[in-house]
XYZ file of C-alpha atoms in Angstrom:
500
model
C 28.958 -38.087 -19.905
C 32.609 -38.667 -20.938
C 35.069 -35.803 -21.005
C 35.144 -35.982 -24.849
C 31.320 -35.955 -25.047
C 31.150 -33.073 -22.592
C 33.685 -31.049 -24.559
C 31.621 -31.616 -27.753
C 28.475 -30.533 -25.975
C 30.164 -27.326 -24.795
C 31.554 -26.636 -28.257
C 28.108 -27.219 -29.797
C 26.462 -24.866 -27.289
C 29.090 -22.265 -27.951
C 28.517 -22.434 -31.677
C 24.738 -22.176 -31.200
C 25.292 -19.147 -28.994
C 27.408 -17.429 -31.558
C 24.939 -18.194 -34.361
C 22.078 -16.854 -32.246
C 23.943 -13.648 -31.440
C 24.890 -13.079 -35.061
C 21.428 -13.955 -36.371
C 19.905 -11.509 -33.894
C 22.225 -8.736 -34.888
C 21.643 -9.402 -38.585
C 17.906 -9.478 -38.054
C 18.061 -6.090 -36.317
C 20.042 -4.553 -39.093
C 17.831 -6.164 -41.744
C 14.718 -4.385 -40.591
C 15.684 -1.567 -42.940
C 16.973 -2.699 -46.336
C 20.415 -1.497 -47.237
C 20.136 1.359 -49.807
C 21.627 0.535 -53.273
C 25.201 1.650 -53.739
C 25.742 4.906 -55.593
C 28.635 4.032 -57.867
C 31.036 6.723 -59.031
C 34.583 7.396 -60.014
C 37.390 5.992 -57.814
C 40.067 8.298 -56.449
C 43.572 7.951 -57.842
C 44.830 6.482 -61.117
C 46.299 3.159 -60.094
C 43.208 1.102 -61.126
C 41.350 -0.200 -64.104
C 39.484 2.766 -65.761
C 36.256 0.674 -65.494
C 36.582 0.260 -61.726
C 33.835 2.074 -59.836
C 33.717 3.023 -56.164
C 30.957 3.703 -53.603
C 30.463 4.021 -49.869
C 28.165 2.063 -47.687
C 26.923 3.133 -44.215
C 26.871 0.226 -41.743
C 26.375 0.119 -37.932
C 29.387 0.529 -35.763
C 27.682 -2.031 -33.456
C 25.332 -4.503 -35.084
C 23.636 -5.056 -31.816
C 22.604 -1.388 -31.930
C 21.632 -0.829 -35.553
C 20.042 2.540 -34.825
C 23.255 3.830 -33.162
C 26.481 5.271 -34.542
C 27.363 4.370 -38.061
C 30.576 4.092 -40.041
C 31.288 3.856 -43.828
C 32.772 1.042 -45.905
C 34.533 1.795 -49.146
C 33.379 -0.669 -51.860
C 34.595 -1.158 -55.399
C 33.684 -3.122 -58.512
C 34.512 -3.933 -62.074
C 31.462 -5.111 -63.904
C 31.235 -8.272 -65.861
C 32.902 -7.865 -69.240
C 30.070 -9.810 -70.967
C 26.694 -8.849 -69.356
C 24.975 -11.646 -71.278
C 27.320 -14.247 -69.569
C 27.024 -12.717 -66.034
C 25.976 -15.135 -63.397
C 26.539 -13.015 -60.179
C 29.028 -11.162 -57.979
C 32.490 -12.548 -57.001
C 33.562 -10.952 -53.812
C 37.325 -10.640 -53.518
C 38.022 -10.882 -49.774
C 41.251 -9.201 -48.785
C 43.907 -10.638 -46.534
C 45.655 -9.302 -43.459
C 44.115 -8.547 -41.123
C 44.944 -5.030 -42.146
C 44.927 -5.588 -45.934
C 43.175 -3.224 -48.290
C 40.772 -4.633 -50.875
C 39.635 -1.551 -52.698
C 41.792 -2.040 -55.795
C 41.464 -5.845 -55.924
C 38.920 -5.745 -58.815
C 41.879 -4.220 -60.768
C 44.914 -6.067 -59.343
C 43.336 -9.451 -58.722
C 41.018 -9.034 -61.659
C 43.985 -8.855 -64.006
C 44.999 -12.382 -62.779
C 41.632 -13.951 -63.446
C 40.952 -15.686 -66.778
C 38.498 -14.091 -69.236
C 35.641 -16.608 -68.524
C 35.647 -15.595 -64.825
C 35.693 -11.879 -65.694
C 32.828 -12.479 -67.994
C 30.762 -14.480 -65.490
C 31.042 -12.054 -62.546
C 31.062 -8.556 -61.334
C 34.233 -8.326 -59.328
C 33.607 -6.578 -56.025
C 35.879 -5.815 -53.066
C 36.153 -3.402 -50.154
C 38.358 -1.837 -47.565
C 37.520 -3.429 -44.222
C 36.224 -1.135 -41.462
C 39.003 0.982 -40.101
C 41.115 0.877 -43.180
C 41.898 2.883 -46.278
C 38.817 4.467 -47.858
C 36.610 3.188 -45.057
C 36.215 4.994 -41.686
C 39.741 5.215 -40.417
C 41.080 3.549 -37.254
C 44.108 5.026 -35.502
C 45.878 3.874 -32.376
C 48.264 6.843 -32.554
C 51.313 4.523 -32.390
C 54.843 5.872 -32.049
C 56.727 5.831 -35.436
C 59.140 3.179 -34.291
C 56.198 0.789 -33.519
C 55.072 0.869 -37.122
C 58.179 -1.000 -38.424
C 57.527 -4.554 -39.559
C 60.560 -5.789 -37.590
C 58.961 -4.337 -34.501
C 55.410 -5.418 -35.289
C 56.644 -9.021 -35.427
C 57.801 -9.737 -31.848
C 61.427 -10.741 -32.454
C 63.191 -11.366 -29.165
C 66.551 -9.916 -28.302
C 69.737 -11.565 -29.595
C 70.046 -13.609 -26.396
C 66.346 -14.569 -26.368
C 65.346 -11.943 -23.721
C 61.869 -10.572 -24.200
C 61.875 -7.503 -21.830
C 61.813 -5.048 -24.692
C 59.063 -7.109 -26.422
C 56.970 -6.801 -23.223
C 57.457 -3.009 -23.111
C 56.545 -2.676 -26.832
C 53.481 -4.856 -26.433
C 52.300 -2.961 -23.393
C 52.912 0.441 -25.128
C 50.918 -0.573 -28.211
C 48.022 -1.930 -26.194
C 47.924 1.204 -24.068
C 47.992 3.411 -27.163
C 45.089 1.588 -28.829
C 43.082 1.680 -25.562
C 43.775 5.394 -25.178
C 43.371 6.498 -28.790
C 41.358 3.816 -30.660
C 37.871 4.458 -29.279
C 34.740 2.435 -30.169
C 35.932 1.831 -33.770
C 39.037 -0.095 -32.647
C 36.976 -2.050 -30.187
C 34.610 -3.121 -32.939
C 37.228 -4.513 -35.227
C 36.876 -8.368 -35.519
C 36.411 -11.083 -37.994
C 32.739 -11.608 -37.028
C 32.021 -7.912 -37.673
C 33.816 -8.116 -40.987
C 31.500 -11.069 -41.890
C 28.508 -8.884 -40.908
C 29.888 -6.048 -43.044
C 30.113 -8.418 -45.982
C 26.470 -9.293 -45.556
C 25.571 -5.616 -45.549
C 27.506 -5.310 -48.781
C 25.611 -8.249 -50.255
C 22.300 -6.601 -49.358
C 23.342 -3.279 -50.808
C 24.314 -5.069 -54.089
C 20.863 -6.594 -54.247
C 22.296 -10.148 -54.389
C 20.562 -13.129 -52.782
C 23.882 -14.971 -52.714
C 27.593 -14.107 -53.147
C 30.421 -16.143 -54.690
C 33.864 -15.368 -53.276
C 37.567 -15.781 -53.695
C 39.226 -15.160 -50.263
C 43.027 -15.253 -49.819
C 45.171 -15.618 -46.683
C 43.260 -14.028 -43.734
C 40.388 -13.597 -46.236
C 40.051 -17.402 -46.027
C 39.105 -17.142 -42.305
C 36.753 -14.256 -43.001
C 35.237 -16.346 -45.757
C 35.012 -19.456 -43.555
C 33.311 -17.393 -40.769
C 30.854 -15.893 -43.260
C 30.090 -19.380 -44.707
C 29.382 -20.648 -41.231
C 27.188 -17.726 -40.132
C 25.374 -17.184 -43.435
C 25.601 -20.493 -45.252
C 22.423 -19.935 -47.293
C 23.973 -16.789 -48.690
C 26.984 -18.425 -50.202
C 27.188 -19.584 -53.823
C 30.623 -20.766 -55.142
C 33.152 -20.220 -52.448
C 36.861 -20.404 -53.089
C 39.459 -20.070 -50.292
C 43.118 -19.813 -51.238
C 46.017 -20.120 -48.730
C 44.050 -21.193 -45.767
C 44.164 -20.271 -42.057
C 43.791 -22.822 -39.313
C 40.318 -22.222 -37.902
C 41.064 -23.556 -34.347
C 38.572 -21.426 -32.291
C 40.620 -21.725 -29.082
C 43.669 -20.054 -30.755
C 42.731 -18.331 -33.983
C 45.339 -15.630 -34.779
C 47.592 -16.791 -31.932
C 47.806 -20.081 -33.745
C 48.505 -18.335 -37.043
C 51.430 -16.439 -35.565
C 52.852 -19.627 -34.056
C 52.470 -21.336 -37.465
C 55.024 -19.014 -38.962
C 57.757 -21.168 -37.308
C 56.346 -24.177 -39.291
C 55.734 -22.134 -42.427
C 59.353 -20.875 -42.662
C 60.732 -24.363 -42.120
C 58.307 -25.666 -44.855
C 59.358 -22.966 -47.313
C 63.042 -22.435 -46.723
C 64.198 -25.673 -48.442
C 62.971 -24.370 -51.795
C 65.113 -21.313 -51.410
C 68.107 -23.321 -50.119
C 67.876 -25.516 -53.206
C 67.637 -22.435 -55.473
C 70.596 -20.659 -53.769
C 72.817 -23.719 -53.950
C 72.056 -24.269 -57.615
C 73.072 -20.782 -58.867
C 76.259 -20.277 -61.022
C 79.351 -20.615 -58.809
C 79.938 -16.856 -58.492
C 76.416 -16.255 -57.262
C 76.039 -19.419 -55.131
C 75.601 -19.150 -51.382
C 76.777 -22.681 -50.749
C 77.198 -25.993 -52.652
C 74.318 -27.704 -50.883
C 70.937 -26.759 -49.422
C 72.244 -27.632 -45.937
C 75.077 -25.287 -46.548
C 72.739 -22.450 -47.404
C 70.864 -22.960 -44.191
C 74.100 -22.757 -42.262
C 75.097 -19.592 -44.059
C 71.760 -17.891 -43.106
C 71.835 -19.026 -39.503
C 75.538 -18.026 -39.037
C 74.930 -14.650 -40.606
C 71.941 -14.022 -38.307
C 74.013 -14.891 -35.280
C 76.897 -12.649 -36.506
C 74.510 -9.777 -36.973
C 73.086 -10.332 -33.481
C 76.585 -9.915 -32.077
C 77.719 -7.112 -34.417
C 75.146 -5.312 -36.588
C 76.352 -4.126 -39.944
C 76.465 -0.309 -40.470
C 74.357 1.059 -43.298
C 74.433 4.438 -44.977
C 71.210 6.210 -46.009
C 68.866 3.712 -44.319
C 66.015 4.317 -41.883
C 67.841 2.036 -39.476
C 71.516 2.840 -39.103
C 72.574 -0.801 -38.835
C 71.368 -4.194 -40.063
C 70.921 -6.514 -37.126
C 69.935 -10.125 -36.836
C 66.226 -9.293 -36.315
C 65.960 -7.279 -39.512
C 68.002 -9.904 -41.413
C 65.673 -12.674 -40.228
C 62.599 -10.627 -41.073
C 63.945 -9.931 -44.607
C 64.385 -13.635 -45.152
C 60.922 -14.478 -43.827
C 59.332 -11.788 -46.099
C 61.137 -13.047 -49.195
C 59.815 -16.585 -48.646
C 56.262 -15.516 -49.422
C 57.016 -15.905 -53.223
C 59.611 -17.872 -55.164
C 59.844 -14.793 -57.409
C 61.677 -13.181 -54.532
C 64.443 -15.718 -54.488
C 66.447 -14.055 -57.178
C 66.718 -10.933 -55.018
C 67.113 -12.706 -51.680
C 70.257 -14.590 -52.706
C 72.274 -11.619 -53.692
C 71.071 -9.762 -50.553
C 72.422 -12.558 -48.369
C 75.642 -12.677 -50.348
C 76.084 -9.005 -49.995
C 75.607 -9.163 -46.257
C 78.016 -12.016 -45.953
C 80.581 -9.887 -47.854
C 80.074 -7.010 -45.322
C 77.769 -4.785 -47.298
C 74.306 -3.973 -45.937
C 71.734 -2.708 -48.475
C 69.771 0.346 -47.378
C 66.374 -1.282 -47.715
C 64.409 -2.163 -44.482
C 61.745 -4.841 -44.065
C 58.989 -2.201 -44.422
C 56.510 -0.313 -42.346
C 52.794 -0.285 -41.573
C 50.418 2.640 -41.813
C 48.563 3.747 -38.766
C 45.250 2.448 -39.937
C 46.680 -0.896 -41.061
C 48.394 -1.317 -37.669
C 45.241 -0.491 -35.745
C 43.168 -2.949 -37.836
C 45.744 -5.679 -37.573
C 46.336 -5.457 -33.778
C 42.717 -4.954 -32.885
C 41.414 -7.842 -34.996
C 44.092 -10.163 -33.528
C 43.272 -9.095 -29.998
C 39.493 -8.807 -30.345
C 38.888 -12.192 -31.982
C 40.070 -14.304 -29.041
C 41.624 -13.888 -25.592
C 45.377 -14.358 -25.450
C 47.428 -15.676 -22.464
C 48.743 -12.949 -20.103
C 51.618 -14.699 -18.347
C 54.897 -13.054 -19.346
C 56.930 -15.928 -17.922
C 54.984 -18.458 -20.118
C 55.896 -16.427 -23.207
C 59.543 -16.373 -22.147
C 59.514 -20.184 -21.820
C 57.838 -20.579 -25.216
C 60.475 -18.297 -26.871
C 63.297 -20.285 -25.355
C 61.782 -23.559 -26.647
C 61.068 -21.984 -30.100
C 64.659 -20.746 -30.490
C 65.842 -24.311 -30.076
C 63.241 -26.091 -32.231
C 62.868 -23.533 -35.045
C 66.114 -21.439 -35.203
C 65.190 -19.667 -38.449
C 62.456 -17.760 -36.569
C 64.337 -17.600 -33.211
C 61.210 -17.808 -31.036
C 59.433 -14.839 -32.635
C 56.178 -16.672 -33.595
C 55.430 -17.600 -29.942
C 56.543 -14.353 -28.359
C 54.363 -11.816 -26.490
C 52.119 -9.421 -28.450
C 49.911 -6.441 -27.462
C 47.066 -8.919 -27.027
C 48.616 -9.978 -23.695
C 47.789 -6.518 -22.414
C 44.644 -5.747 -24.412
C 42.042 -4.205 -22.058
C 38.881 -5.377 -23.791
C 37.296 -8.843 -23.809
C 36.156 -10.135 -27.251
C 32.650 -8.907 -28.025
C 31.796 -12.150 -29.872
C 33.028 -15.709 -29.307
C 35.231 -17.183 -32.016
C 33.167 -19.043 -34.561
C 33.708 -22.827 -34.797
C 33.735 -23.935 -38.439
C 31.716 -27.071 -38.975
C 30.377 -29.396 -41.640
C 26.814 -27.945 -41.328
C 25.896 -26.120 -44.484
C 25.946 -26.462 -48.258
C 28.724 -28.418 -49.882
C 30.061 -25.502 -52.015
C 33.548 -24.687 -50.649
C 36.800 -25.197 -52.685
C 40.043 -24.912 -50.821
C 43.313 -24.252 -52.681
C 46.666 -24.601 -50.907
C 50.349 -24.881 -51.586
C 52.081 -27.572 -49.626
C 54.904 -25.239 -48.717
C 53.477 -21.909 -47.528
C 55.312 -19.570 -45.174
C 52.234 -17.737 -43.808
C 49.474 -20.397 -43.825
C 51.143 -23.785 -43.588
C 49.610 -26.859 -45.172
C 49.071 -28.456 -41.723
C 46.790 -25.585 -40.760
C 44.886 -25.712 -44.029
C 44.267 -29.428 -43.445
C 42.590 -28.456 -40.165
C 40.241 -26.226 -42.118
C 39.590 -28.985 -44.514
C 38.677 -31.330 -41.698
C 36.450 -28.741 -40.016
C 34.379 -28.220 -43.210
C 34.051 -31.946 -43.716
C 31.973 -32.780 -46.813
C 31.206 -29.081 -47.356
C 34.672 -28.687 -48.919
C 37.096 -30.146 -51.448
C 40.846 -29.337 -51.378
C 43.233 -28.791 -54.258
C 46.742 -29.193 -52.897
C 49.660 -27.899 -55.033
C 53.188 -29.231 -54.738
C 54.686 -25.759 -54.679
C 56.272 -23.058 -52.429
C 54.724 -19.679 -51.881
C 51.774 -17.907 -50.295
C 49.045 -18.038 -52.919
C 48.175 -21.154 -54.954
C 45.698 -20.160 -57.723
C 46.321 -17.634 -60.450
C 49.939 -17.114 -59.445
C 52.161 -15.062 -61.791
C 54.579 -16.989 -64.065
C 56.755 -18.910 -63.878
C 55.208 -20.514 -60.839
C 51.658 -20.869 -62.308
C 49.861 -24.101 -61.537
C 47.586 -24.826 -64.540
C 46.090 -27.705 -62.462
C 45.014 -25.367 -59.656
C 43.884 -22.609 -62.014
C 41.795 -25.028 -64.056
C 40.087 -26.401 -60.945
C 39.211 -22.927 -59.707
C 38.030 -21.711 -63.041
C 35.864 -24.812 -63.756
C 34.201 -24.290 -60.421
C 33.608 -20.550 -60.632
C 32.435 -20.547 -64.311
C 30.631 -23.947 -64.668
C 30.080 -24.998 -61.114
C 32.187 -28.158 -61.726
C 33.912 -28.836 -58.348
C 36.139 -31.880 -58.004
C 34.378 -34.953 -56.677
C 37.146 -35.549 -54.213
C 40.381 -33.813 -53.014
C 42.939 -33.184 -55.797
C 46.713 -33.256 -55.777
C 48.460 -30.981 -58.284
C 52.080 -31.426 -59.297
C 54.729 -28.694 -59.114
C 54.024 -25.912 -61.586
C 55.103 -26.979 -65.057
C 57.011 -23.853 -65.941
C 58.987 -23.504 -62.704
C 62.714 -23.657 -63.208
């Protein structure tokens, strides 16, 4: 047997093992039918008045369906034309650590009327998050900042402080998180989705998954292929089962380099008084020089959570803004203000305790991460040279290097076995889920999928707010969801027509 054949045999056996494990767990849970959801009024006022909410009891451990249970918070907005209704469209949230409870409202507003007529829009807060049973690692307040959550190395590339932070977070989750934190994984989220499907009384689900939700959706489609109807995945994660989230973090270096040119072009085309430089290359130099200057001498700030703006927070602010071209109009004056010696009070943001617990636990429970500190240090040094905009952060150490628990389930290998009912939608310049990773998911699905690629910049390709709306992508998704008309082959969409 050749090495390549042996590797394929091992991979096939691993996939079969995962499928058998999941099927066994699902069969155990399926012995008792999920009770129908008791819909009622949703808490708060920041949602469509028609949105309803319910809770669903699911096993903490699907291998022990008679054991401890937790609750999931589920929401829906019913079809606006019951006579046109064809089923349920599950809106799978991103993250990991993203809430979905208000998605029938917020994402529902972005959907065209024919889609809202054809489906009940349903979403949920993943286990551990929001209205679902809460997870909590009891993290120190400083460990909830986004600039700390992303493992930015020190100004000189040193990772000693990153190592201490990663160990502290892993220890806190091990000490305070309990069985709930140990249960957080993509495979368990797929199982939870199937529990929701049963509680809804649906034989099949259609779905629109975004960002991390594309990986959840891919895993669900692999484990429960016969329970998928029309499956749309937007802004797609690389499904490499040997790396999973570790690969996604590393891909940020690629995503920033893919996305920054659009901002550089924008910032060099502004009126002269607002322009950062006369050329895109000049804008890049301005950003890199400012980051280095702030590394050496942080800029004092009044009235801010952090008393000074340093290079780390500056880089994180740039990265965050690249998620949408609609942010460019604010990013350019921010950079100009910093260059002129004035640091705005805003910080890159913070995570809640439950979002942090779900995010870290899912990343660390899905796949084993390397544990060699010296290897991370070497990767950071190489990353600082090859991708200076992200300064080695995407390959730096995380709490997963010190995570005490082994994954309870093996990562699921996405394959071409199953119905041909997947539509991938993807911008070619995406900071968080680069096009190169999305192509890997396209290859993994094989003839099960078609891809709509959009020549645009930003995280999110379909139903994007103006002026960066792609009518080409929107039409492809709507035609599929409403009429089942999926492109015969992959489609290339031009840049959005209304973009400046």
